[in-house]
Coordinates of N, CA and C and ligand atoms in Angstrom, one line a residue:
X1 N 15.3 77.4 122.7 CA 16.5 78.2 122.4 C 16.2 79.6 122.9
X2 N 17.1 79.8 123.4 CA 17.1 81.5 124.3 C 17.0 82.7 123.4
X3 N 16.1 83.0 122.5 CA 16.5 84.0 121.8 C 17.3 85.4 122.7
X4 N 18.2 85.9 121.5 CA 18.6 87.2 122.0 C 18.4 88.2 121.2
X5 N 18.1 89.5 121.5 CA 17.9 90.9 120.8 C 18.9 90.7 119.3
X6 N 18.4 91.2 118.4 CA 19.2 91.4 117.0 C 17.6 92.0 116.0
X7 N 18.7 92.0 115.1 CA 17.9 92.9 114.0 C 17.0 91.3 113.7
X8 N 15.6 91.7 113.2 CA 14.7 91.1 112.8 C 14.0 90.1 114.2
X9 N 14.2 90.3 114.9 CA 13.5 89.9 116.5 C 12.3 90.8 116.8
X10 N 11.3 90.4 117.8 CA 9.7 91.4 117.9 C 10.4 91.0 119.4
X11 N 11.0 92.1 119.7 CA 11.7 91.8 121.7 C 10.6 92.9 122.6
X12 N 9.8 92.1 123.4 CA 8.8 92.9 124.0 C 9.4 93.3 126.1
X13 N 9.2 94.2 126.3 CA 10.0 94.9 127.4 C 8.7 95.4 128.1
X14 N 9.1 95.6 129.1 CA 8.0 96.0 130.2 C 9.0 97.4 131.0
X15 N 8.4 98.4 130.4 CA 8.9 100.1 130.7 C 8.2 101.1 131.5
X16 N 9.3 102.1 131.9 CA 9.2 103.1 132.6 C 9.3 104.1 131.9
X17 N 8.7 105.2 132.1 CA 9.2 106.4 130.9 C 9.2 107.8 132.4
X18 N 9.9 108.5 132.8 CA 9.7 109.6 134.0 C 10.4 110.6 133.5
X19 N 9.8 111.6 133.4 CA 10.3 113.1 133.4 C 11.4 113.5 133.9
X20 N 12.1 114.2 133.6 CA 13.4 114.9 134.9 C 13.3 115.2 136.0
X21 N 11.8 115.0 136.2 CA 11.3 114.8 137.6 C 11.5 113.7 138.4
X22 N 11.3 112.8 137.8 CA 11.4 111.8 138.2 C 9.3 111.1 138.1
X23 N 8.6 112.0 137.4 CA 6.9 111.6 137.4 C 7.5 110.7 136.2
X24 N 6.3 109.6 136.9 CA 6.1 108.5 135.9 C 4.9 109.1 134.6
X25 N 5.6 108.9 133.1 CA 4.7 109.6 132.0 C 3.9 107.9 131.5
X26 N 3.9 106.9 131.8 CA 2.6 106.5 131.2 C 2.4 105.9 132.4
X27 N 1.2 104.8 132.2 CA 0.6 104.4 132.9 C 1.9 102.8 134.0
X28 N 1.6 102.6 135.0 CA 2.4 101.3 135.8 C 2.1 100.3 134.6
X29 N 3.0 99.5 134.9 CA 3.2 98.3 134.4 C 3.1 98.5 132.6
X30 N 3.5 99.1 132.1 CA 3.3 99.5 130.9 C 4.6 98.8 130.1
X31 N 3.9 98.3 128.7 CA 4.4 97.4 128.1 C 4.6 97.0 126.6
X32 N 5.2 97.1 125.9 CA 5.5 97.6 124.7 C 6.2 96.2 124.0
X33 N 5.8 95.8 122.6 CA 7.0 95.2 122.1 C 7.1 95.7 120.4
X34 N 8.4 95.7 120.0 CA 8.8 96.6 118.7 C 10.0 95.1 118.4
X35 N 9.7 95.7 117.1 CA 10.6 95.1 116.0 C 12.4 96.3 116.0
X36 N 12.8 95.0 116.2 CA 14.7 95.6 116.2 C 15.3 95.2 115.1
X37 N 15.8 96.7 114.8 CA 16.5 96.5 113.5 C 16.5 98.3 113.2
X38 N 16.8 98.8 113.9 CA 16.3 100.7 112.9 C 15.0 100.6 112.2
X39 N 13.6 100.0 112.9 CA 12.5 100.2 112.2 C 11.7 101.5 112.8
X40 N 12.2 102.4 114.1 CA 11.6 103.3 114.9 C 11.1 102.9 115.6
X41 N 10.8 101.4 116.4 CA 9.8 101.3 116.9 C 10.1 102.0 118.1
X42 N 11.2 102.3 118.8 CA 11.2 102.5 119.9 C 12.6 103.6 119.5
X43 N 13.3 104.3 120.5 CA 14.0 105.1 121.1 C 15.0 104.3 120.8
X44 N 16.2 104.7 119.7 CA 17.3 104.0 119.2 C 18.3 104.1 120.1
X45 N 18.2 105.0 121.0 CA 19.3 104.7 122.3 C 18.9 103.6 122.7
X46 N 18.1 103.5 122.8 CA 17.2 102.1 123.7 C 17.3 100.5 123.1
X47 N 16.9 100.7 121.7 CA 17.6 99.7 121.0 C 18.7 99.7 121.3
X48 N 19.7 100.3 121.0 CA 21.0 100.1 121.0 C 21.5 99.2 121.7
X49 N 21.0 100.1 123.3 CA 21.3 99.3 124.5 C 21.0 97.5 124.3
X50 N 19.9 97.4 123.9 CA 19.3 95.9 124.1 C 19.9 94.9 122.9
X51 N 20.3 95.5 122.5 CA 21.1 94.6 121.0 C 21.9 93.7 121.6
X52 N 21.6 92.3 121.7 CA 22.4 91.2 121.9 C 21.9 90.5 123.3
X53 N 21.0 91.4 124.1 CA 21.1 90.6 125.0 C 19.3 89.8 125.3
X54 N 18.8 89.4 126.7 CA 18.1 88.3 126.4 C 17.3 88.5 127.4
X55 N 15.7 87.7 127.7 CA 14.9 87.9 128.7 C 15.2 88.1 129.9
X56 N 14.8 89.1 130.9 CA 15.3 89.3 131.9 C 16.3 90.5 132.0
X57 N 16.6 91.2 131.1 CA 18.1 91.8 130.9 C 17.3 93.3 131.4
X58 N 17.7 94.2 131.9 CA 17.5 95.3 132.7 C 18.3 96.2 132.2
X59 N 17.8 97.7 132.3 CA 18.3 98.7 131.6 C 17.8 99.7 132.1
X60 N 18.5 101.1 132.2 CA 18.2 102.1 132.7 C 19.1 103.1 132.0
X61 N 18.3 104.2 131.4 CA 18.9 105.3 130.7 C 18.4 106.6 130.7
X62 N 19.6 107.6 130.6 CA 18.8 108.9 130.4 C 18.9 109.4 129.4
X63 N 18.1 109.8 129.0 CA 17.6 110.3 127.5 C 17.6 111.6 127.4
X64 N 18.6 112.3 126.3 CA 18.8 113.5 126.4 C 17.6 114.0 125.0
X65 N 16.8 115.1 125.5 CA 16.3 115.5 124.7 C 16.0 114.9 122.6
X66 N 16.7 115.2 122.3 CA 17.2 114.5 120.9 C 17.2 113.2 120.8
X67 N 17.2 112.5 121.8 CA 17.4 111.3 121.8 C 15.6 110.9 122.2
X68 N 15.3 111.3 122.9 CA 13.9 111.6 123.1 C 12.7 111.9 122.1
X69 N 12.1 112.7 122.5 CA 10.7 113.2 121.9 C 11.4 114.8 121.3
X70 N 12.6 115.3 120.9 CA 13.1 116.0 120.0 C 13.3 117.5 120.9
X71 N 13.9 118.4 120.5 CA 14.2 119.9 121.1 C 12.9 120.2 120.6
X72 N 12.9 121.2 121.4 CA 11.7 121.9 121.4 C 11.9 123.3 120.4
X73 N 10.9 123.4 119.1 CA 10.8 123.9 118.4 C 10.1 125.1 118.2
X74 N 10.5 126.5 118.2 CA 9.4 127.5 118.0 C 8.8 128.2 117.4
X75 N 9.2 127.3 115.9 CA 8.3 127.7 114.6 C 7.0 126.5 114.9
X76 N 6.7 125.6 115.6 CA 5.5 125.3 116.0 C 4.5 125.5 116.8
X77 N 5.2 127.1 117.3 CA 4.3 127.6 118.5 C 3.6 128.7 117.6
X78 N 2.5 128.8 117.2 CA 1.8 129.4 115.7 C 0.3 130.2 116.6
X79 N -0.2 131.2 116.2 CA -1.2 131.9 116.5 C -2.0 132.3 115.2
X80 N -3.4 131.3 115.2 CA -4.4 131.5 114.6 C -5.3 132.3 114.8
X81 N -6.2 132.3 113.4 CA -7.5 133.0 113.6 C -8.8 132.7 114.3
X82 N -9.4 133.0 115.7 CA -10.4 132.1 116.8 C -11.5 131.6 116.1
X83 N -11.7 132.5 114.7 CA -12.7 131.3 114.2 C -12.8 130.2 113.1
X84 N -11.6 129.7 113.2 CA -11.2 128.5 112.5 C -11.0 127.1 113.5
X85 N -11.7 127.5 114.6 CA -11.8 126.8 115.5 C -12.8 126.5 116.2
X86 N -14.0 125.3 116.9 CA -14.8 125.4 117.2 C -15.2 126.1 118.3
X87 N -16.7 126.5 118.3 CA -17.2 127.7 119.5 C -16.5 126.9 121.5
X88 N -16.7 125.7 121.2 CA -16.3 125.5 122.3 C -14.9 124.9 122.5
X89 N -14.1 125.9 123.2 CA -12.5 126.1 123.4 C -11.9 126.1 124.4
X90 N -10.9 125.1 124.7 CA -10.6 125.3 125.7 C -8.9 124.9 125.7
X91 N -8.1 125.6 126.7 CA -6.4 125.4 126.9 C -6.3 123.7 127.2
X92 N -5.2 123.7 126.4 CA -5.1 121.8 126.7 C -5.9 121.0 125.3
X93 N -7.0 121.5 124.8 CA -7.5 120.7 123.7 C -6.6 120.4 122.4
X94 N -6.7 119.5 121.9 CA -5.5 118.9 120.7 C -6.7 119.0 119.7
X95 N -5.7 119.6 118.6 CA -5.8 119.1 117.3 C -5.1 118.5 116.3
X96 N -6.0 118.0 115.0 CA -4.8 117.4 114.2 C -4.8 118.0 113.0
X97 N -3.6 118.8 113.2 CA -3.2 120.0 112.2 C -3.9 121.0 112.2
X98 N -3.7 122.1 112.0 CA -4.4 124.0 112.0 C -3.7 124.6 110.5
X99 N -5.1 125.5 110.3 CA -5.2 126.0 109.2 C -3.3 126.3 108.5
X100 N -3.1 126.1 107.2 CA -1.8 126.7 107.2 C -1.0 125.5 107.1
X101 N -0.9 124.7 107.9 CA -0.2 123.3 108.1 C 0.2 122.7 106.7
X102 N 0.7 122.2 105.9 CA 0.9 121.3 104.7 C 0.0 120.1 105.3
X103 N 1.3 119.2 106.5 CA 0.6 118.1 106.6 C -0.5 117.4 107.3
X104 N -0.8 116.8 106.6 CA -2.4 116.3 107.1 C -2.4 114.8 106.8
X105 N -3.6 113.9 106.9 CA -3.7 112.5 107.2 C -2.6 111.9 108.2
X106 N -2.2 111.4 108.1 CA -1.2 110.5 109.0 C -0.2 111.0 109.3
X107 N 0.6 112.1 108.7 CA 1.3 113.0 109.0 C 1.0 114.0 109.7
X108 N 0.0 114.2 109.8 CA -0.9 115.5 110.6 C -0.1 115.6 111.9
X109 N 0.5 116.8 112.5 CA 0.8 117.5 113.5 C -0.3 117.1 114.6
X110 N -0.3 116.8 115.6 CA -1.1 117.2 117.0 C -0.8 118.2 117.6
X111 N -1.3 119.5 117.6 CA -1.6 120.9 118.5 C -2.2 121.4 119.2
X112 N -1.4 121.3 120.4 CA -2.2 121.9 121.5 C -2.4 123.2 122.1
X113 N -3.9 123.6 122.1 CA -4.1 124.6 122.5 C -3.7 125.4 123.8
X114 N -2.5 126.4 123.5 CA -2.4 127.3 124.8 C -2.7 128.2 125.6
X115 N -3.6 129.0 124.5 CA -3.6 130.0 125.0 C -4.6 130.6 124.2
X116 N -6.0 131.4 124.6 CA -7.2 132.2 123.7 C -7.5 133.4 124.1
X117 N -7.3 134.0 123.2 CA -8.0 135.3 123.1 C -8.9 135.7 122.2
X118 N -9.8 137.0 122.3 CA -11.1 137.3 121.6 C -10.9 136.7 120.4
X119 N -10.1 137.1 119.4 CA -9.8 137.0 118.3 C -8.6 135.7 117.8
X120 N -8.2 135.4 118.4 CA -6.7 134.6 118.4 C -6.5 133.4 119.6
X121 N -5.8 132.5 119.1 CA -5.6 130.9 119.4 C -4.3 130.9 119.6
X122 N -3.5 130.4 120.3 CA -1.9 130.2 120.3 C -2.1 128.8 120.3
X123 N -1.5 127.8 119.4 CA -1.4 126.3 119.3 C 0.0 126.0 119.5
X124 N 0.5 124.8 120.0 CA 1.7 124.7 119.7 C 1.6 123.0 119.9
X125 N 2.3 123.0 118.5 CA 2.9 121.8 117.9 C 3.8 120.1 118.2
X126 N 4.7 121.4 119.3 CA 6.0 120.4 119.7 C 5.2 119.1 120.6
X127 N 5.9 118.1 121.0 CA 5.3 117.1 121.3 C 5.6 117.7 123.0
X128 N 4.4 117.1 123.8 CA 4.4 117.5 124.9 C 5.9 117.1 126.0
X129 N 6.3 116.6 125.5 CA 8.1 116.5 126.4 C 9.0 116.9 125.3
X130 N 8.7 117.5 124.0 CA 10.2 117.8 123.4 C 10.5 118.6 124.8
X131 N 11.8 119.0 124.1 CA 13.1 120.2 124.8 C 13.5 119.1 126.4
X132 N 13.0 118.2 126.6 CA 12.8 117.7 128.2 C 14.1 116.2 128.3
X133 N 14.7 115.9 128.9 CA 15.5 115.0 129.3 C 14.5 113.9 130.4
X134 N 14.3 112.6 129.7 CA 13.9 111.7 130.3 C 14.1 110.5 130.7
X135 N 13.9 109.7 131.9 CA 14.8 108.8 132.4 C 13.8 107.5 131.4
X136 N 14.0 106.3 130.9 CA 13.7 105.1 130.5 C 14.6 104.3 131.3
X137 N 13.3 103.1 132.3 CA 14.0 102.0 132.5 C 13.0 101.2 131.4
X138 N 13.6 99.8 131.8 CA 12.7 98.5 131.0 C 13.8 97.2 131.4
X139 N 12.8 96.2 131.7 CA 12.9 94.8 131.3 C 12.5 93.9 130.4
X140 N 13.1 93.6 129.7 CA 12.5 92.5 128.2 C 12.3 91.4 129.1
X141 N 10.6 91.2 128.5 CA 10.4 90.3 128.7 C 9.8 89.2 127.8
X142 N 10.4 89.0 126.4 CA 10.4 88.3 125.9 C 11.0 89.0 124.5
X143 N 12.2 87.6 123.7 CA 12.5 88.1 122.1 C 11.9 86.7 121.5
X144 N 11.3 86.9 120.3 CA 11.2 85.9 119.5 C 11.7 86.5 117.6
X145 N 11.8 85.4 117.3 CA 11.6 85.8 115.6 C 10.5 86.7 115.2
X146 N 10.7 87.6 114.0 CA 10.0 88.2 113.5 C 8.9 87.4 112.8
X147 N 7.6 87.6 112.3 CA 7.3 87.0 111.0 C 7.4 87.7 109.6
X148 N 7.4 86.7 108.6 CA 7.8 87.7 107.5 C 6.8 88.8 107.2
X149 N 5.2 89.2 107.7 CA 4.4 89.8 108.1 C 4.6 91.0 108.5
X150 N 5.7 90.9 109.8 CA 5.8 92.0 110.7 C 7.3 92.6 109.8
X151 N 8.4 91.9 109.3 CA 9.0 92.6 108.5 C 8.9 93.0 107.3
X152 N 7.5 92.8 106.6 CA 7.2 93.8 105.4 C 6.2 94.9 106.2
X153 N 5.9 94.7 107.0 CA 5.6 96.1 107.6 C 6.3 96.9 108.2
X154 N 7.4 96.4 109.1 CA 8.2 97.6 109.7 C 7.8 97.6 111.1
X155 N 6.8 96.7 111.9 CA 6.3 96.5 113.1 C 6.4 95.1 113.6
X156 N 5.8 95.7 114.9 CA 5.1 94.2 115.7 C 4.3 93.9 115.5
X157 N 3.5 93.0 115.6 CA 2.4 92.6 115.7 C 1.9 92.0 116.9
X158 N 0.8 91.6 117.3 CA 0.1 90.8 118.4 C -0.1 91.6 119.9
X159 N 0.0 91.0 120.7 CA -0.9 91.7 122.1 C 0.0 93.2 122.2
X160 N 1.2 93.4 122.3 CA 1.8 94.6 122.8 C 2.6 95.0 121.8
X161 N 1.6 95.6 120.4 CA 2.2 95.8 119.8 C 1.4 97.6 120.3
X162 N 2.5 98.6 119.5 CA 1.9 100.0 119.9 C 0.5 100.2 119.0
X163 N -0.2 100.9 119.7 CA -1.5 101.2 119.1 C -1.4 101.6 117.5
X164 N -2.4 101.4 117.1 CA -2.7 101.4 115.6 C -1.7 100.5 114.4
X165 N -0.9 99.8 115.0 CA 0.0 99.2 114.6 C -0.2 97.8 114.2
X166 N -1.6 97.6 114.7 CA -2.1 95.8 114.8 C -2.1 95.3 113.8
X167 N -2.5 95.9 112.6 CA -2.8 95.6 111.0 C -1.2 95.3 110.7
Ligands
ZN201 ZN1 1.4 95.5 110.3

């Protein structure tokens, strides 16, 4: 039986993600499968699109900001103290969360370092494509049933499920 996209389906797609550039942001042949139904697993424009239809089905969208990885915020562009930070420093290095932050564990912010001076660190927050408009294509390439497993969690499970998500 041909499954099609609907709420409670693990529909796995084979995606493109490119900048307004047109640069491809992950790796070729990259490949994802999420649980449909508003669990987050993916970009709800994107859901949206795929609701109802079935392997093979093709899609191409652009993604405005908000609909994306969010506007770009500048109460998360924050300037710390340089020695709350290790001796060796460099622009580009990520952390998870900086002094001041509330959230921490699995909520924890990733901040990347912009900018050092003698005394001072400029980190910023935002996810490396907020504020940015991105193109998403994809082909699903397979929907099946959920298990009741994957919908008391809120995920996929098995080969292409997103990282840390396997449990
Ligand atoms: Zn799980």
């Amino acid at each position: 039986m041909a499954a099609r996209v609907d709420a409670g389906t693990v529909v796995t797609i084979a995606y493109e993600l490119r900048d307004a550039d047109g640069e491809l942001l992950d790796e070729p042949g990259a490949t994802v499968a999420y649980l449909h139904g508003g669990y987050g697993g993916i970009f709800p424009k994107v859901e949206a699109a795929l609701a109802g239809h079935g392997p093979g089905h093709e899609l191409a969208l652009s993604l405005e900001p908000e609909d994306a990885f969010g506007d770009y915020d500048p109460a998360l562009l924050r300037v710390e103290p340089r020695d709350a930070f290790p001796e060796v420093l460099q622009v580009g290095m990520r952390f998870e969360g900086v002094p001041g932050d509330e959230a921490s564990g699995d909520d924890a912010r990733i901040y990347t370092v912009t900018g050092i001076a003698d005394e001072q660190v400029v980190v910023d927050g935002n996810h490396p494509l907020a504020g940015e408009r991105v193109w998403f294509r994809c082909t699903v390439r397979e929907v099946r049933e959920a298990t009741e497993e994957e919908l008391r969690h809120g995920h996929a499970h098995g080969e292409h499920a997103p990282e840390g998500e396997e449990g």
